[in-house]
mmCIF file of C-alpha atoms and ligand atoms in Angstrom:
data_model
loop_
_atom_site.group_PDB
_atom_site.id
_atom_site.type_symbol
_atom_site.label_atom_id
_atom_site.label_comp_id
_atom_site.label_asym_id
_atom_site.label_seq_id
_atom_site.Cartn_x
_atom_site.Cartn_y
_atom_site.Cartn_z
ATOM 1 C CA MET F 1 15.290 18.461 -1.440
ATOM 2 C CA LYS F 2 11.519 19.196 -1.304
ATOM 3 C CA LYS F 3 10.251 15.739 -0.448
ATOM 4 C CA ALA F 4 11.745 13.092 1.872
ATOM 5 C CA GLU F 5 12.005 11.080 -1.194
ATOM 6 C CA GLN F 6 10.529 7.845 0.490
ATOM 7 C CA VAL F 7 9.556 5.186 -2.147
ATOM 8 C CA ILE F 8 5.877 4.586 -1.234
ATOM 9 C CA LEU F 9 3.769 1.433 -2.463
ATOM 10 C CA ILE F 10 -0.041 1.867 -2.719
ATOM 11 C CA GLY F 11 -2.582 -0.462 -4.177
ATOM 12 C CA PHE F 12 -5.255 -2.840 -3.392
ATOM 13 C CA MET F 13 -5.142 -5.799 -1.186
ATOM 14 C CA GLY F 14 -3.133 -8.602 -3.088
ATOM 15 C CA SER F 15 -1.556 -5.990 -5.589
ATOM 16 C CA GLY F 16 1.942 -7.163 -4.425
ATOM 17 C CA LYS F 17 2.946 -4.136 -2.123
ATOM 18 C CA SER F 18 4.816 -6.428 0.492
ATOM 19 C CA SER F 19 6.578 -8.821 -1.963
ATOM 20 C CA ILE F 20 7.462 -6.066 -4.076
ATOM 21 C CA GLY F 21 8.561 -3.832 -1.284
ATOM 22 C CA ILE F 22 10.937 -6.895 0.028
ATOM 23 C CA LYS F 23 12.573 -7.261 -3.346
ATOM 24 C CA LEU F 24 12.901 -3.497 -3.728
ATOM 25 C CA SER F 25 14.361 -2.955 -0.510
ATOM 26 C CA TYR F 26 17.297 -5.226 -1.718
ATOM 27 C CA ARG F 27 17.561 -3.661 -4.917
ATOM 28 C CA LEU F 28 17.629 0.002 -3.794
ATOM 29 C CA LYS F 29 19.427 -0.892 -0.409
ATOM 30 C CA ARG F 30 16.843 0.753 1.723
ATOM 31 C CA THR F 31 14.705 -0.287 4.666
ATOM 32 C CA LEU F 32 11.355 -1.484 4.246
ATOM 33 C CA LEU F 33 8.541 -0.113 6.426
ATOM 34 C CA ASP F 34 5.131 -1.874 6.163
ATOM 35 C CA THR F 35 2.268 0.374 7.734
ATOM 36 C CA ASP F 36 0.102 -2.429 8.605
ATOM 37 C CA LYS F 37 2.689 -4.167 10.473
ATOM 38 C CA GLN F 38 3.976 -1.182 12.259
ATOM 39 C CA ILE F 39 0.308 -0.440 13.343
ATOM 40 C CA GLU F 40 -0.159 -4.104 14.637
ATOM 41 C CA ARG F 41 3.085 -3.871 16.489
ATOM 42 C CA LYS F 42 2.275 -0.516 18.134
ATOM 43 C CA GLN F 43 -1.294 -1.666 19.043
ATOM 44 C CA GLY F 44 -0.169 -5.155 20.091
ATOM 45 C CA LYS F 45 -2.896 -6.906 18.005
ATOM 46 C CA SER F 46 -3.538 -7.970 14.489
ATOM 47 C CA ILE F 47 -5.307 -5.968 11.801
ATOM 48 C CA SER F 48 -8.331 -8.301 12.061
ATOM 49 C CA GLU F 49 -8.632 -7.700 16.060
ATOM 50 C CA ILE F 50 -8.135 -3.991 15.586
ATOM 51 C CA PHE F 51 -11.178 -4.028 13.104
ATOM 52 C CA ALA F 52 -13.282 -6.300 15.464
ATOM 53 C CA GLN F 53 -12.423 -4.460 18.561
ATOM 54 C CA ASP F 54 -12.100 -0.975 17.711
ATOM 55 C CA GLY F 55 -13.612 -0.595 14.241
ATOM 56 C CA GLU F 56 -12.417 0.618 10.722
ATOM 57 C CA THR F 57 -12.631 4.172 11.689
ATOM 58 C CA ALA F 58 -10.052 3.898 14.451
ATOM 59 C CA PHE F 59 -7.877 1.849 12.153
ATOM 60 C CA ARG F 60 -8.027 4.613 9.693
ATOM 61 C CA GLN F 61 -7.115 7.189 12.233
ATOM 62 C CA MET F 62 -3.988 4.973 13.332
ATOM 63 C CA GLU F 63 -2.946 4.883 9.692
ATOM 64 C CA THR F 64 -2.944 8.634 9.414
ATOM 65 C CA ALA F 65 -1.074 9.188 12.818
ATOM 66 C CA TYR F 66 1.614 6.571 11.573
ATOM 67 C CA LEU F 67 2.011 8.789 8.282
ATOM 68 C CA GLN F 68 2.396 11.972 10.278
ATOM 69 C CA GLU F 69 4.934 10.163 12.391
ATOM 70 C CA LEU F 70 6.718 9.139 9.306
ATOM 71 C CA LEU F 71 7.134 12.687 8.151
ATOM 72 C CA SER F 72 9.309 13.649 10.939
ATOM 73 C CA THR F 73 12.006 10.957 10.296
ATOM 74 C CA GLY F 74 13.069 12.254 6.808
ATOM 75 C CA GLU F 75 15.057 8.787 6.156
ATOM 76 C CA GLN F 76 14.883 7.462 2.519
ATOM 77 C CA GLN F 77 12.934 4.241 3.136
ATOM 78 C CA ILE F 78 10.346 2.253 1.184
ATOM 79 C CA ILE F 79 6.961 2.286 2.739
ATOM 80 C CA SER F 80 4.499 -0.320 2.002
ATOM 81 C CA THR F 81 1.125 0.957 2.885
ATOM 82 C CA GLY F 82 -2.302 -0.742 3.654
ATOM 83 C CA GLY F 83 -4.750 -1.190 0.569
ATOM 84 C CA GLY F 84 -7.164 1.477 2.094
ATOM 85 C CA THR F 85 -4.477 4.174 3.232
ATOM 86 C CA PRO F 86 -5.060 6.617 0.194
ATOM 87 C CA LEU F 87 -8.860 6.608 0.932
ATOM 88 C CA ARG F 88 -8.570 9.770 3.159
ATOM 89 C CA GLU F 89 -7.656 12.860 1.352
ATOM 90 C CA GLU F 90 -5.384 13.935 4.436
ATOM 91 C CA ASN F 91 -3.503 10.447 3.898
ATOM 92 C CA ARG F 92 -3.055 11.289 0.017
ATOM 93 C CA ALA F 93 -1.531 14.512 1.004
ATOM 94 C CA LEU F 94 0.804 13.067 3.544
ATOM 95 C CA LEU F 95 1.840 10.333 0.907
ATOM 96 C CA LYS F 96 2.830 13.113 -1.611
ATOM 97 C CA GLN F 97 4.624 14.905 1.132
ATOM 98 C CA LEU F 98 6.495 11.813 2.028
ATOM 99 C CA GLY F 99 7.938 10.910 -1.380
ATOM 100 C CA VAL F 100 7.303 9.229 -4.552
ATOM 101 C CA VAL F 101 3.984 7.299 -4.835
ATOM 102 C CA PHE F 102 3.979 4.162 -6.920
ATOM 103 C CA TYR F 103 0.383 2.701 -7.493
ATOM 104 C CA LEU F 104 0.302 -1.030 -8.334
ATOM 105 C CA GLN F 105 -2.692 -1.430 -10.271
ATOM 106 C CA VAL F 106 -4.151 -4.846 -10.346
ATOM 107 C CA SER F 107 -7.355 -6.772 -11.852
ATOM 108 C CA PRO F 108 -10.228 -7.964 -9.636
ATOM 109 C CA GLU F 109 -9.387 -11.478 -11.137
ATOM 110 C CA THR F 110 -5.653 -11.416 -10.018
ATOM 111 C CA VAL F 111 -6.713 -10.169 -6.359
ATOM 112 C CA TYR F 112 -9.284 -13.028 -6.105
ATOM 113 C CA GLU F 113 -6.781 -15.684 -7.440
ATOM 114 C CA ARG F 114 -4.177 -14.429 -4.973
ATOM 115 C CA LEU F 115 -6.459 -13.995 -1.879
ATOM 116 C CA LYS F 116 -8.879 -16.680 -2.174
ATOM 117 C CA GLY F 117 -8.792 -18.548 1.324
ATOM 118 C CA ASP F 118 -7.120 -15.738 3.044
ATOM 119 C CA THR F 119 -8.319 -15.017 6.493
ATOM 120 C CA THR F 120 -6.302 -11.848 7.370
ATOM 121 C CA ARG F 121 -8.256 -9.267 5.579
ATOM 122 C CA PRO F 122 -11.540 -8.358 7.399
ATOM 123 C CA LEU F 123 -12.930 -6.404 4.527
ATOM 124 C CA LEU F 124 -12.959 -9.532 2.197
ATOM 125 C CA ARG F 125 -14.564 -12.022 4.715
ATOM 126 C CA THR F 126 -17.947 -11.955 2.885
ATOM 127 C CA LYS F 127 -20.166 -14.619 0.961
ATOM 128 C CA ASN F 128 -19.168 -13.266 -2.361
ATOM 129 C CA PRO F 129 -15.383 -12.051 -2.182
ATOM 130 C CA MET F 130 -15.172 -11.518 -5.840
ATOM 131 C CA GLU F 131 -18.230 -9.098 -5.934
ATOM 132 C CA ARG F 132 -16.647 -7.263 -2.854
ATOM 133 C CA ILE F 133 -13.355 -6.992 -4.634
ATOM 134 C CA THR F 134 -14.924 -5.811 -7.825
ATOM 135 C CA GLU F 135 -16.731 -3.020 -5.990
ATOM 136 C CA LEU F 136 -14.204 -1.824 -3.735
ATOM 137 C CA LEU F 137 -11.663 -1.568 -6.522
ATOM 138 C CA GLU F 138 -14.217 0.333 -8.613
ATOM 139 C CA SER F 139 -14.787 2.716 -5.728
ATOM 140 C CA ARG F 140 -11.280 3.125 -5.044
ATOM 141 C CA LYS F 141 -9.632 3.478 -8.390
ATOM 142 C CA ALA F 142 -9.945 7.312 -8.866
ATOM 143 C CA LEU F 143 -8.339 7.778 -5.388
ATOM 144 C CA TYR F 144 -5.421 5.576 -5.877
ATOM 145 C CA GLU F 145 -4.905 7.252 -9.258
ATOM 146 C CA ALA F 146 -5.019 10.640 -7.366
ATOM 147 C CA ALA F 147 -2.628 9.665 -4.789
ATOM 148 C CA ALA F 148 -0.232 8.291 -7.380
ATOM 149 C CA ASP F 149 2.937 9.810 -9.146
ATOM 150 C CA TYR F 150 3.437 6.722 -11.134
ATOM 151 C CA VAL F 151 1.141 4.025 -12.019
ATOM 152 C CA ILE F 152 2.418 0.174 -12.774
ATOM 153 C CA SER F 153 -0.111 -2.424 -14.157
ATOM 154 C CA VAL F 154 1.026 -5.512 -12.197
ATOM 155 C CA ASP F 155 -1.053 -8.145 -13.908
ATOM 156 C CA GLY F 156 1.060 -10.665 -15.921
ATOM 157 C CA LYS F 157 4.379 -9.070 -14.720
ATOM 158 C CA SER F 158 6.953 -10.675 -12.661
ATOM 159 C CA LEU F 159 7.959 -9.397 -9.431
ATOM 160 C CA GLU F 160 11.570 -8.615 -10.763
ATOM 161 C CA ASP F 161 10.078 -6.593 -13.874
ATOM 162 C CA ILE F 162 7.956 -4.450 -11.480
ATOM 163 C CA VAL F 163 10.907 -3.962 -9.059
ATOM 164 C CA GLU F 164 12.977 -2.740 -12.123
ATOM 165 C CA GLU F 165 10.463 -0.296 -13.366
ATOM 166 C CA ILE F 166 10.430 1.162 -9.897
ATOM 167 C CA ALA F 167 14.139 1.204 -9.536
ATOM 168 C CA ASN F 168 14.658 2.790 -13.089
ATOM 169 C CA TYR F 169 11.995 5.547 -12.431
ATOM 170 C CA MET F 170 13.814 6.388 -9.047
ATOM 171 C CA GLU F 171 17.252 6.353 -10.710
ATOM 172 C CA GLU F 172 16.157 8.538 -13.548
ATOM 173 C CA LYS F 173 14.751 11.086 -11.250
ATOM 174 C CA ARG F 174 17.939 11.820 -9.568
HETATM 175 C C1 S3P T 1 -7.189 -2.801 3.921
HETATM 176 C C2 S3P T 1 -6.111 -3.396 3.393
HETATM 177 C C3 S3P T 1 -5.164 -4.202 4.309
HETATM 178 C C4 S3P T 1 -5.317 -3.853 5.845
HETATM 179 C C5 S3P T 1 -6.739 -3.835 6.139
HETATM 180 C C6 S3P T 1 -7.523 -2.805 5.352
HETATM 181 C C7 S3P T 1 -8.047 -2.162 2.809
HETATM 182 O O1 S3P T 1 -3.999 -3.952 3.846
HETATM 183 O O2 S3P T 1 -4.652 -2.392 5.926
HETATM 184 O O3 S3P T 1 -7.167 -5.002 5.944
HETATM 185 O O4 S3P T 1 -8.899 -1.295 3.319
HETATM 186 O O5 S3P T 1 -7.921 -2.243 1.778
HETATM 187 P P1 S3P T 1 -3.139 -5.034 2.603
HETATM 188 O O6 S3P T 1 -3.329 -3.967 1.308
HETATM 189 O O7 S3P T 1 -1.756 -5.059 2.929
HETATM 190 O O8 S3P T 1 -3.880 -6.211 2.612
#
């Protein structure tokens, strides 16, 4: 097999990567790895603390280092990424090497509804989160698409429907 064949979930904050990852891990009987959680564990601090104390660039470097580490495991897992993981070209290449990349495409309105009041996303702590979400999504759209093997529009779909769509794609690929 050319690729490690991990199932990789990418997409904006609030697109459902973590919740879908959990359901998918039961459906496909695979372990779920959440890159943000692994980085927090390794660093012994939260993503907000990493951004505040070390800065975004240092965090992006941690993401790349973790993806490189995953390449050496070769296991069949599900990897839920941070919303900014596909921004670096190097990371997009690493994701492709790791396995099949599913992009969970979401509208700014859905993100806003899901994350209003959230305090754990440093990038959305602004006076006008809707404006920030729209700008970030627009600037990232092409990068998410470039990283993806398969695009799933998640607005208005149940978690179960999305999980089935991913599971069917993986089963057909075999
Ligand atoms: C980020 C998304 C977050 C986390 C960090 C930066 C981003 O992950 O990695 O706050 O740049 O979009 P989630 O997508 O899991 O919220």
